[in-house]
Coordinates of N, CA and C in Angstrom, one line a residue:
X1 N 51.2 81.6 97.3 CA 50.3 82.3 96.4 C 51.1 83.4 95.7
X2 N 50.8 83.7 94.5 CA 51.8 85.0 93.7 C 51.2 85.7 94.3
X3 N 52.8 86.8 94.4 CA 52.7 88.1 94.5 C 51.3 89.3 94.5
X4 N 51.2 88.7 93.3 CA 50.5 90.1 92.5 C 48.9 89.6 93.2
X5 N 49.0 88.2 93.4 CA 47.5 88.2 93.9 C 47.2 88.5 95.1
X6 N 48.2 87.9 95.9 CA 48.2 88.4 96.9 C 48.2 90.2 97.4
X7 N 48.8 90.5 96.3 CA 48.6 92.2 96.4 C 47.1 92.7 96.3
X8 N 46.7 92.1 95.1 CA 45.3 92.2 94.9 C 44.4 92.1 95.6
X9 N 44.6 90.8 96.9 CA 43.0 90.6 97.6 C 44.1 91.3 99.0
X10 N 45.0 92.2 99.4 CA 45.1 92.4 100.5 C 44.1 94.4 99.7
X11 N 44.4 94.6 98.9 CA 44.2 95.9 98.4 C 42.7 95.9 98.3
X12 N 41.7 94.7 98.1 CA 40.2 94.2 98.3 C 39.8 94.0 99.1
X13 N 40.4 93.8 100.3 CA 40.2 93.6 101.7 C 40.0 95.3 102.4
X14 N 41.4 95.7 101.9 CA 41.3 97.4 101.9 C 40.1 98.1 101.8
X15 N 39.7 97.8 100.6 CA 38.8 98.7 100.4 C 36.9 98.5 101.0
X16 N 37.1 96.7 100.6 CA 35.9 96.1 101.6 C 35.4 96.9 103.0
X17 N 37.3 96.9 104.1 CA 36.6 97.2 104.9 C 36.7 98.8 105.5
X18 N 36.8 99.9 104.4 CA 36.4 100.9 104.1 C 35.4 101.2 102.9
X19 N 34.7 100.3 103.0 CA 33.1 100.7 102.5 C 32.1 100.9 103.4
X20 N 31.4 102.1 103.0 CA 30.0 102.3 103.8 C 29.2 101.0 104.7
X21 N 29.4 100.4 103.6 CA 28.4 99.6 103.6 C 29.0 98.5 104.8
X22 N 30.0 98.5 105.0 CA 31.0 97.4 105.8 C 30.9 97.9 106.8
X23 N 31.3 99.1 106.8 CA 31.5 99.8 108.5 C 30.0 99.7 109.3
X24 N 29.0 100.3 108.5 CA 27.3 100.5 109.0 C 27.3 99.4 109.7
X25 N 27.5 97.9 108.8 CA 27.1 96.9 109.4 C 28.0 96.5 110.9
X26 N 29.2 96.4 110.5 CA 30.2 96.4 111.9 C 29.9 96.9 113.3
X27 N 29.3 98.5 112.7 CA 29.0 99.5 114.2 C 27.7 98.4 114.3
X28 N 27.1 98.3 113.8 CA 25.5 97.6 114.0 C 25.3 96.2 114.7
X29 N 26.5 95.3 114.3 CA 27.1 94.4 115.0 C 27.4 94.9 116.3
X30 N 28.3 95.7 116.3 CA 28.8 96.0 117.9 C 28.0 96.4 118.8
X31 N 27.1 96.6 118.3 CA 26.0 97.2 119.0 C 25.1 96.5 119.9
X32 N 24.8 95.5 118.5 CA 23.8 94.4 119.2 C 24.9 93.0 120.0
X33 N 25.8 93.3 120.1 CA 27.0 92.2 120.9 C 27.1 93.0 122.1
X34 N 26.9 93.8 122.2 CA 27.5 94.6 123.6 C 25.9 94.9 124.3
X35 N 24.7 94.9 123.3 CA 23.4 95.0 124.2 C 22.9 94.3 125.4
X36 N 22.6 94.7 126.4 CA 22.5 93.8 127.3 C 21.3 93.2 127.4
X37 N 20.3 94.0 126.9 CA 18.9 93.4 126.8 C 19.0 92.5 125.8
X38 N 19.2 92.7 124.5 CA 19.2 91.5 123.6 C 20.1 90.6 124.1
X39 N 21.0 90.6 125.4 CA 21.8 89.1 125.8 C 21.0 88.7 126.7
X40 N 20.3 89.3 127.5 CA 19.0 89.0 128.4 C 18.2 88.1 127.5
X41 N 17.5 88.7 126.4 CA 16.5 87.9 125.8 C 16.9 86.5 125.1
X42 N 18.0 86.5 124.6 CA 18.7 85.0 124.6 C 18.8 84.5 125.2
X43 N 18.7 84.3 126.6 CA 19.4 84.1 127.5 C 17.4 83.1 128.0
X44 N 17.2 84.1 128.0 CA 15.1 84.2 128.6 C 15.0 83.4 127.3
X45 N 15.0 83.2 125.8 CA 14.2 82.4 125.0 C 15.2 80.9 125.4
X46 N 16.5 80.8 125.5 CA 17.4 79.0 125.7 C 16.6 78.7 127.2
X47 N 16.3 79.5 128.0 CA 16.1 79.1 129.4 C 14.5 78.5 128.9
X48 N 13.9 79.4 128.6 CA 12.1 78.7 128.2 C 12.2 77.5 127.5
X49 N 13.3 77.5 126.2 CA 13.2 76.2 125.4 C 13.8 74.9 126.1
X50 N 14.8 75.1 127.2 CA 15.0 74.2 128.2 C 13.9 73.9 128.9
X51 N 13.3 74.5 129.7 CA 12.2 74.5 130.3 C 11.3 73.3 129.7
X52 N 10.6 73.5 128.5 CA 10.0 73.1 127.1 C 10.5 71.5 127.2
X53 N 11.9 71.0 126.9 CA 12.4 69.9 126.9 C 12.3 69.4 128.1
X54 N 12.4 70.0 129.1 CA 12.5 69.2 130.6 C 10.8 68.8 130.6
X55 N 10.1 69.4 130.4 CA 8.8 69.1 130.9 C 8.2 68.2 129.8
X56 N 9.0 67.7 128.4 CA 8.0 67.1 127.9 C 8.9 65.8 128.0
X57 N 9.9 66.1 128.3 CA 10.9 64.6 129.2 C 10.0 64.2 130.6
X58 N 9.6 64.8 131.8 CA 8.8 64.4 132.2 C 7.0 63.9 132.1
X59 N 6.9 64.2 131.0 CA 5.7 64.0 130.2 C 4.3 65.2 131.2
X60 N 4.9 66.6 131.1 CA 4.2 67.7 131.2 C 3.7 68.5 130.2
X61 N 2.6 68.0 129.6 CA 1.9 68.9 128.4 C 2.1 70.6 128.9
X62 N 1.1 70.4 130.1 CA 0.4 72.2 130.0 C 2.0 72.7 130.3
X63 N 2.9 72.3 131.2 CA 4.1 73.3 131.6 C 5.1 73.5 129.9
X64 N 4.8 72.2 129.0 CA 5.9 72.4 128.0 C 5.0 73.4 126.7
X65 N 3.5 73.3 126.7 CA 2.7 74.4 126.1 C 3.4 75.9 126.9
X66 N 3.2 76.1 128.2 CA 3.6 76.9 128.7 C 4.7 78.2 128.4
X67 N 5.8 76.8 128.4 CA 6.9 77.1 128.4 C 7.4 77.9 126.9
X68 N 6.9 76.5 125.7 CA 7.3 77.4 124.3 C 6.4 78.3 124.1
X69 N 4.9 78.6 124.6 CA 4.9 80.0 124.7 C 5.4 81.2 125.0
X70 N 6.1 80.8 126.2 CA 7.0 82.1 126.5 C 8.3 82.2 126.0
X71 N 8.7 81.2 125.5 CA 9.9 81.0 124.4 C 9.6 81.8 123.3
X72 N 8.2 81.7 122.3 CA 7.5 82.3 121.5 C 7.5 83.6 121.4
X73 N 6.7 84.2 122.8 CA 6.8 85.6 123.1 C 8.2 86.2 123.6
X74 N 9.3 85.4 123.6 CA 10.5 86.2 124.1 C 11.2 86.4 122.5
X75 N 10.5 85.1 121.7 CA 11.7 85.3 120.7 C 10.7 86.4 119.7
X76 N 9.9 86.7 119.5 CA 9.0 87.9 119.0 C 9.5 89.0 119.6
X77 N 9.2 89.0 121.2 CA 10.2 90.3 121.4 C 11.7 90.6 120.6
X78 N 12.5 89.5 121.1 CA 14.1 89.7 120.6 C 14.0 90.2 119.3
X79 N 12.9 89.4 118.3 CA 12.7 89.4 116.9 C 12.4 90.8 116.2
X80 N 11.9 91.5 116.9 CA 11.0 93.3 116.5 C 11.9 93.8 117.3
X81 N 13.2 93.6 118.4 CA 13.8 94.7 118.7 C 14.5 95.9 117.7
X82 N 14.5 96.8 118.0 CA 15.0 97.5 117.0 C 16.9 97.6 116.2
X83 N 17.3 97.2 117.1 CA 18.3 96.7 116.8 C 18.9 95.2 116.2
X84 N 18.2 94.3 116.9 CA 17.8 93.4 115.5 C 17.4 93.6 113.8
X85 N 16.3 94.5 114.1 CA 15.8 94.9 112.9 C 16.7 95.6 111.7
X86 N 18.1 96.4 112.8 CA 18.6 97.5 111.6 C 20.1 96.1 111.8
X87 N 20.4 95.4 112.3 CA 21.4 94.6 112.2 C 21.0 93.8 110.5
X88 N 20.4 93.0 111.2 CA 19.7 91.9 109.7 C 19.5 92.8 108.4
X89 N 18.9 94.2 108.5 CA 19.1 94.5 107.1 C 20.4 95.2 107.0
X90 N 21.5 95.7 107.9 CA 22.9 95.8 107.6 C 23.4 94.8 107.3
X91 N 22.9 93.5 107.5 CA 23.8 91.8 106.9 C 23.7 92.2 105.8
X92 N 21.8 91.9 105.3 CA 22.0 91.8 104.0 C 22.3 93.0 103.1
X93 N 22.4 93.9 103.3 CA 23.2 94.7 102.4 C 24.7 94.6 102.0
X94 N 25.4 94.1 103.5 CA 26.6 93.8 103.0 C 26.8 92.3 102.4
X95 N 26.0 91.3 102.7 CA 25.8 90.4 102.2 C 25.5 90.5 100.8
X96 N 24.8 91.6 100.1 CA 24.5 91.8 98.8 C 25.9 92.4 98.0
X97 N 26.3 93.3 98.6 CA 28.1 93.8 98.1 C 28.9 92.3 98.0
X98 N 29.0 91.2 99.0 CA 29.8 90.8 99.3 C 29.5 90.1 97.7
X99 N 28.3 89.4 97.4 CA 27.8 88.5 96.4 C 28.6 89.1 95.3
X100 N 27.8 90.4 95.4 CA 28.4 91.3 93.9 C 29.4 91.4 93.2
X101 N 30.9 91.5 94.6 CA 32.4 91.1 94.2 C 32.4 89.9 94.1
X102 N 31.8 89.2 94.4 CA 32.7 87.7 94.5 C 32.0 87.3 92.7
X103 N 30.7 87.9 92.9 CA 30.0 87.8 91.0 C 31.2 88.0 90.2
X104 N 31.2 89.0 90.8 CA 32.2 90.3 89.3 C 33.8 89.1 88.7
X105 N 34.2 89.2 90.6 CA 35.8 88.0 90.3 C 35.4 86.5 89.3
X106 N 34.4 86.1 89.9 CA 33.9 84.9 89.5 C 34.0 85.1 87.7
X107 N 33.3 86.0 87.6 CA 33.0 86.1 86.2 C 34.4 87.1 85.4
X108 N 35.1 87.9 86.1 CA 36.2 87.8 85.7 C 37.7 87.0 85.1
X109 N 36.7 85.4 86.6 CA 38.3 84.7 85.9 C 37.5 83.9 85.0
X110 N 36.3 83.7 84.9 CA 35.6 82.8 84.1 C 36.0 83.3 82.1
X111 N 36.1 84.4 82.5 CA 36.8 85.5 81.3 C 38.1 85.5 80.6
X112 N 38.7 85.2 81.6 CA 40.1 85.4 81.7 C 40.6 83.7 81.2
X113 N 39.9 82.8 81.3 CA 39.8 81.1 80.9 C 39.6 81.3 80.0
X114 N 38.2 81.8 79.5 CA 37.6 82.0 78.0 C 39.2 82.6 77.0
X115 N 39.5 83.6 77.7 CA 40.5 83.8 76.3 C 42.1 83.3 76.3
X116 N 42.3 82.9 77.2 CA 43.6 81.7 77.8 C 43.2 80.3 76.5
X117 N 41.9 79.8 76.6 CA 41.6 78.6 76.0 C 41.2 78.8 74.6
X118 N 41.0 80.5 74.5 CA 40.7 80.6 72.9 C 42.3 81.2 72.1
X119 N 42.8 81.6 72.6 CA 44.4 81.8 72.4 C 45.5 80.7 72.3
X120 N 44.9 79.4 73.6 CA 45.5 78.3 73.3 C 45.4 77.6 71.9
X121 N 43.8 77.8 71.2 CA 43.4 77.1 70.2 C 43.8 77.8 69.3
X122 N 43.8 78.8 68.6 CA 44.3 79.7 68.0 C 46.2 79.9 67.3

């Protein structure tokens, strides 16, 4: 890769991950990766949806009704935890920056063609 580009996306990487918007989301990650309750409640919604499979492999209606009900209600809980809640909209916000540079480059080299191929003609 040249130089100069490679200077370019280590100095975009820089700044990416000293943006607001990058860090917020990171601490917000760490947060919900180290929570023990939300690894509990993953843990309680795969075990119910196991549950769910075994019983409709034995051909158990009410226990596999049972079961993805409490699958249902664990993943509602997990779903409204509050740290869930501020993680997902920390994605999308950095998910919305991330679009925005990759727009801008996108449409930068799309630019940068345009006058390469009008200069060629020229």
């Amino acid at each position: 890769m040249d130089k100069e580009i490679q200077a370019a996306l280590t100095k975009l990487t820089a700044a990416l991950a000293n943006n607001e918007l990058i860090k917020n989301y990171q601490q917000v990650k760490r947060q919900v990766d180290q929570s023990e309750k939300l690894a509990q409640l993953q843990t309680a919604i795969k075990n119910a949806q196991q549950e769910a499979v075994q019983a409709e492999h034995y051909e158990k209606p009410a226990a596999k009704k049972q079961a993805l009900q409490q699958a249902d209600a664990l993943k509602e809980a997990f779903d409204t935890h509050p740290l869930v809640g501020n993680y997902r909209a920390q994605l999308l916000e950095a998910d919305d920056l991330l679009q925005y540079v990759t727009n801008l480059i996108q449409q930068e080299i799309n630019d940068a063609i345009k006058e390469d191929t009008n200069a060629s003609k020229n």
